[in-house]
Coordinates of C-alpha atoms in Angstrom, one line a residue:
M21 CA 49.8 273.1 -52.8
P22 CA 53.6 272.4 -52.1
S23 CA 54.9 269.8 -49.8
A24 CA 55.4 271.0 -46.3
S25 CA 59.0 270.8 -46.7
S26 CA 59.2 273.3 -49.1
K27 CA 56.6 276.2 -47.9
L28 CA 58.1 279.4 -48.0
Y29 CA 57.2 281.8 -44.8
A30 CA 57.2 285.6 -44.2
D31 CA 59.6 285.2 -41.3
D32 CA 58.4 288.7 -40.0
V33 CA 55.3 287.7 -40.1
S34 CA 53.5 285.5 -37.4
L35 CA 49.9 283.8 -37.8
L36 CA 48.7 282.5 -34.1
V37 CA 46.2 280.5 -33.9
V38 CA 45.1 280.2 -29.9
T39 CA 43.0 277.8 -28.9
L40 CA 41.0 278.6 -25.4
D41 CA 39.8 276.6 -23.0
T42 CA 36.7 278.0 -21.5
N43 CA 35.0 275.1 -19.9
P44 CA 33.1 276.2 -17.0
F45 CA 33.2 272.6 -14.8
F46 CA 37.1 273.0 -14.6
W47 CA 37.1 277.1 -14.0
S48 CA 34.3 276.8 -11.2
T49 CA 36.5 274.7 -9.2
F50 CA 39.7 276.0 -10.1
P51 CA 40.9 278.5 -7.5
F52 CA 42.4 280.7 -10.2
P53 CA 39.6 282.8 -11.4
F54 CA 38.4 282.8 -15.1
A55 CA 38.0 286.5 -15.5
E56 CA 41.8 287.2 -14.4
F57 CA 43.1 284.5 -16.7
L58 CA 41.3 285.7 -19.4
S59 CA 42.5 289.3 -18.9
Q60 CA 46.1 287.9 -18.7
V61 CA 45.8 286.2 -22.3
L62 CA 43.9 289.2 -23.8
A63 CA 47.1 291.5 -23.3
F64 CA 49.1 289.0 -24.6
L65 CA 47.0 288.7 -27.7
N66 CA 47.0 292.3 -27.8
S67 CA 51.3 292.2 -27.7
I68 CA 51.3 290.0 -30.5
L69 CA 49.4 292.4 -32.7
L70 CA 51.6 295.8 -31.8
L71 CA 54.7 293.5 -32.5
G72 CA 53.9 293.9 -36.2
Q73 CA 51.2 294.9 -38.2
L74 CA 51.1 292.2 -40.5
N75 CA 50.4 290.0 -37.2
Q76 CA 47.3 287.6 -37.2
V77 CA 45.4 286.1 -34.4
I78 CA 42.8 283.4 -34.4
V79 CA 40.9 282.4 -31.1
I80 CA 39.6 279.5 -31.0
A81 CA 37.4 279.0 -28.0
T82 CA 37.0 275.3 -26.5
G83 CA 34.0 274.0 -24.3
C84 CA 32.8 270.6 -23.0
N85 CA 30.4 270.6 -26.5
S86 CA 31.5 272.8 -28.9
C87 CA 34.0 274.9 -30.7
G88 CA 34.2 278.0 -32.2
Y89 CA 36.5 280.8 -33.9
I90 CA 35.9 283.9 -31.3
Y91 CA 38.0 286.5 -32.5
D92 CA 40.0 286.5 -35.9
S93 CA 42.4 289.9 -36.4
T94 CA 42.3 289.4 -40.2
S95 CA 38.4 290.4 -40.0
D96 CA 38.3 293.0 -37.2
K97 CA 39.9 296.1 -39.0
N98 CA 39.5 297.9 -36.1
H99 CA 41.9 296.5 -33.7
G100 CA 44.0 299.1 -33.0
S101 CA 41.1 301.3 -32.1
T102 CA 39.2 301.4 -28.9
T103 CA 35.5 301.4 -28.4
G104 CA 34.4 303.2 -25.6
T105 CA 36.9 302.6 -22.6
M106 CA 38.2 299.1 -23.9
P107 CA 40.5 298.3 -27.4
A108 CA 38.4 296.8 -29.9
L109 CA 40.4 293.5 -29.6
Y110 CA 38.6 293.3 -26.1
S111 CA 35.3 294.1 -26.9
N112 CA 34.5 291.9 -29.9
L113 CA 36.7 288.8 -28.2
L114 CA 34.4 289.3 -24.9
H115 CA 31.4 289.6 -27.0
N116 CA 31.6 286.7 -29.2
L117 CA 33.2 284.6 -26.3
D118 CA 29.5 285.3 -24.0
E119 CA 27.4 284.3 -27.3
F120 CA 29.9 281.3 -27.4
L121 CA 29.5 280.4 -23.7
A122 CA 25.8 281.0 -24.0
R123 CA 25.7 278.2 -26.9
D124 CA 27.6 275.8 -25.0
R125 CA 25.8 275.8 -21.8
Q126 CA 22.4 275.3 -24.2
L127 CA 24.0 272.1 -25.7
D128 CA 25.6 271.0 -22.2
A129 CA 21.8 271.1 -21.1
D130 CA 20.8 268.1 -22.4
A131 CA 24.4 266.0 -21.9
A132 CA 24.5 263.9 -19.2
H133 CA 28.0 264.0 -16.4
A134 CA 29.0 261.8 -13.3
P135 CA 28.1 264.3 -10.3
G136 CA 31.1 265.6 -9.0
T137 CA 33.2 264.8 -12.0
V138 CA 35.0 267.7 -15.1
P139 CA 33.9 266.2 -18.3
S140 CA 36.9 267.0 -20.7
S141 CA 36.9 269.9 -23.2
L142 CA 36.6 269.2 -26.9
L143 CA 40.1 269.8 -27.6
S144 CA 40.4 267.5 -30.2
G145 CA 38.1 269.6 -32.2
S146 CA 39.4 273.0 -31.0
L147 CA 42.9 271.7 -32.9
S148 CA 40.9 270.7 -36.1
M149 CA 39.8 273.9 -36.4
A150 CA 43.0 275.5 -36.0
L151 CA 44.5 273.3 -38.7
C152 CA 41.8 274.0 -41.3
Y153 CA 42.5 277.8 -40.6
I154 CA 46.2 277.7 -41.4
Q155 CA 45.5 275.2 -44.3
R156 CA 43.4 278.1 -46.0
A157 CA 46.0 280.6 -45.4
F158 CA 48.6 278.7 -46.7
R159 CA 46.4 279.0 -50.1
S160 CA 46.2 282.7 -49.8
G161 CA 49.2 283.6 -51.4
P162 CA 53.0 282.3 -52.1
M163 CA 54.3 283.9 -49.1
P164 CA 51.9 283.0 -46.0
P165 CA 52.6 283.6 -42.5
Q166 CA 54.5 281.7 -40.1
P167 CA 51.5 279.9 -38.9
R168 CA 51.3 278.1 -34.7
I169 CA 49.5 277.1 -32.7
L170 CA 48.8 277.7 -29.1
C171 CA 47.0 275.3 -26.5
L172 CA 45.5 277.3 -23.2
Q173 CA 44.8 274.3 -21.6
G174 CA 43.1 273.5 -18.1
V175 CA 41.1 270.4 -18.3
A176 CA 42.8 267.1 -17.6
D177 CA 43.2 264.6 -20.6
G178 CA 40.0 263.2 -22.2
P179 CA 41.0 259.6 -23.2
E180 CA 38.2 259.3 -25.7
Q181 CA 39.6 261.7 -28.0
Y182 CA 43.2 259.9 -28.1
V183 CA 42.2 259.1 -31.9
A184 CA 41.1 262.4 -33.0
I185 CA 44.0 264.4 -31.2
M186 CA 46.7 262.2 -32.3
N187 CA 45.4 262.5 -35.9
A188 CA 45.6 266.5 -35.6
I189 CA 49.1 266.2 -33.8
F190 CA 50.4 264.1 -37.0
S191 CA 48.7 266.6 -39.4
A192 CA 50.1 269.7 -38.0
Q193 CA 53.7 267.7 -38.0
H194 CA 53.2 266.6 -41.5
S195 CA 52.3 270.7 -42.4
T196 CA 55.4 271.7 -40.2
V197 CA 53.1 273.5 -37.7
P198 CA 54.3 273.9 -34.5
I199 CA 52.1 273.2 -31.4
D200 CA 53.1 275.2 -28.2
S201 CA 51.3 273.9 -25.0
C202 CA 50.8 276.2 -21.8
Y203 CA 49.0 274.2 -19.2
I204 CA 47.2 275.4 -16.6
G205 CA 46.0 272.7 -14.9
S206 CA 47.3 270.5 -11.5
N207 CA 48.6 267.5 -13.6
N208 CA 50.6 267.5 -16.7
S209 CA 48.5 267.0 -19.7
A210 CA 50.3 263.7 -21.8
F211 CA 48.7 264.7 -25.0
L212 CA 49.9 268.2 -25.2
Q213 CA 53.1 266.6 -24.4
Q214 CA 53.1 264.5 -27.2
A215 CA 51.6 267.4 -29.3
S216 CA 54.7 269.8 -28.6
Y217 CA 57.0 267.0 -29.0
I218 CA 56.3 265.8 -32.2
T219 CA 55.5 268.9 -34.1
G220 CA 58.7 271.0 -32.5
G221 CA 56.7 273.1 -30.3
I222 CA 57.1 274.3 -26.6
Y223 CA 55.4 272.6 -24.0
Y224 CA 55.2 274.6 -20.3
K225 CA 53.0 274.5 -17.3
P226 CA 53.6 278.1 -15.2
P227 CA 54.4 277.7 -11.4
Q228 CA 52.5 280.9 -10.8
L229 CA 49.9 281.7 -12.7
D230 CA 49.6 285.2 -11.1
G231 CA 52.4 286.1 -13.6
L232 CA 50.7 284.1 -16.4
Y233 CA 51.2 287.2 -19.2
Q234 CA 54.8 287.0 -18.1
Y235 CA 55.3 283.1 -19.1
L236 CA 53.1 283.9 -22.0
S237 CA 55.2 287.2 -23.5
T238 CA 58.5 285.5 -22.9
V239 CA 58.3 282.1 -24.0
F240 CA 55.2 281.8 -26.5
A241 CA 55.4 285.5 -27.8
T242 CA 58.7 284.5 -29.7
D243 CA 58.1 283.7 -33.6
L244 CA 59.6 280.7 -35.3
H245 CA 62.6 282.6 -36.5
S246 CA 63.7 284.0 -33.3
R247 CA 63.4 281.1 -31.3
A248 CA 66.5 279.6 -33.1
F249 CA 68.5 282.3 -31.2
L250 CA 67.0 282.3 -27.6
R251 CA 67.2 279.2 -24.8
L252 CA 63.3 278.5 -24.3
P253 CA 62.1 276.1 -21.7
K254 CA 62.4 272.5 -22.7
S255 CA 60.0 269.6 -21.2
V256 CA 61.5 267.7 -18.6
G257 CA 59.8 264.4 -19.8
V258 CA 56.7 263.2 -22.1
D259 CA 54.5 261.3 -20.9
F260 CA 54.3 258.7 -24.3
R261 CA 51.3 256.8 -22.4
A262 CA 48.1 255.7 -25.2
S263 CA 44.3 255.5 -24.5
C264 CA 42.8 252.1 -25.2
F265 CA 40.1 252.1 -27.7
C266 CA 37.8 249.3 -25.4
H267 CA 37.4 251.7 -22.0
K268 CA 39.1 254.8 -23.1
Q269 CA 41.6 254.4 -20.2
T270 CA 45.3 255.6 -20.2
I271 CA 47.1 252.4 -19.9
D272 CA 50.9 251.8 -19.7
M273 CA 50.9 247.9 -21.8
G274 CA 48.3 246.7 -23.9
Y275 CA 47.3 244.7 -27.1
V276 CA 47.8 246.1 -30.6
C277 CA 45.7 245.3 -33.7
S278 CA 48.7 244.3 -36.1
V279 CA 46.3 245.4 -39.1
C280 CA 44.9 248.7 -38.1
L281 CA 46.8 249.3 -34.4
S282 CA 44.0 249.6 -32.6
I283 CA 45.0 249.9 -28.6
F284 CA 43.2 247.1 -26.2
C285 CA 44.0 247.0 -22.7
E286 CA 42.7 243.6 -22.6
H287 CA 43.3 240.8 -25.2
H288 CA 40.1 240.0 -27.6
D289 CA 39.8 237.3 -29.7
K290 CA 38.3 239.8 -32.1
C291 CA 39.6 243.7 -33.3
S292 CA 36.4 245.6 -32.6
T293 CA 37.8 248.1 -34.8
C294 CA 38.6 246.6 -38.0
G295 CA 37.1 243.2 -37.2
L296 CA 40.1 241.0 -37.9
V297 CA 40.5 237.7 -35.7
R298 CA 42.9 236.6 -33.3
V299 CA 45.8 239.1 -34.4
L300 CA 46.0 241.1 -31.1
F301 CA 49.9 240.8 -29.8
P302 CA 50.8 242.5 -26.4

């Protein structure tokens, strides 16, 4: 497989992998209903496919306990036709989404969550699945479509996923795969800000969720070749804070192991990750 810098892409063909936050604990308390959010996302995905007949769209559902592929336009030969009163894209995706939510809800029955808290979604898992699919596309032929990842996230960052998410971010950077982020939660996401900044993607927090489709179609529908000629929104600032390995909390200052670079909020005589003694520096 050629190096990331020497890959040749088909400029007019896009491979868009979308990670869709389906956390039921978040959507049950968020003022914007999930049904309205999903309807605008489906319209956006349909427009991507209509922009070019060779464009590809992959949708990965991000739940509390699992992740799963719920739509693949390459295996849906009838995405331009209609089934009953709705396009096949809508009916197939909604059917797979219902099955995924049922499975994820069943897994959640055995999980313990603190009352009144919203558990984090498995963003690290969906990013890993997206990168695995893209790597498979790289091997499909000499001119793969231009890949990019779009994260539609609402739940706040889960510090316990910091290492896995950073590994996925650096893997995407090595493969020259930009990670776009559309964050709809109350506060900004430090993980997604870093992901978009490091990989050269776009981070955007829509100010009006009622017009979500407009933001998606004007900011995130543009292919990588066209972005060089457009003035797209840029992030005002990036939160580079890390999460400690001991308590999984976001910290401003900490102690770093000189060997494995593990981060801790308190001084330890022994690194719990690699076992080295007395090598933690502030």
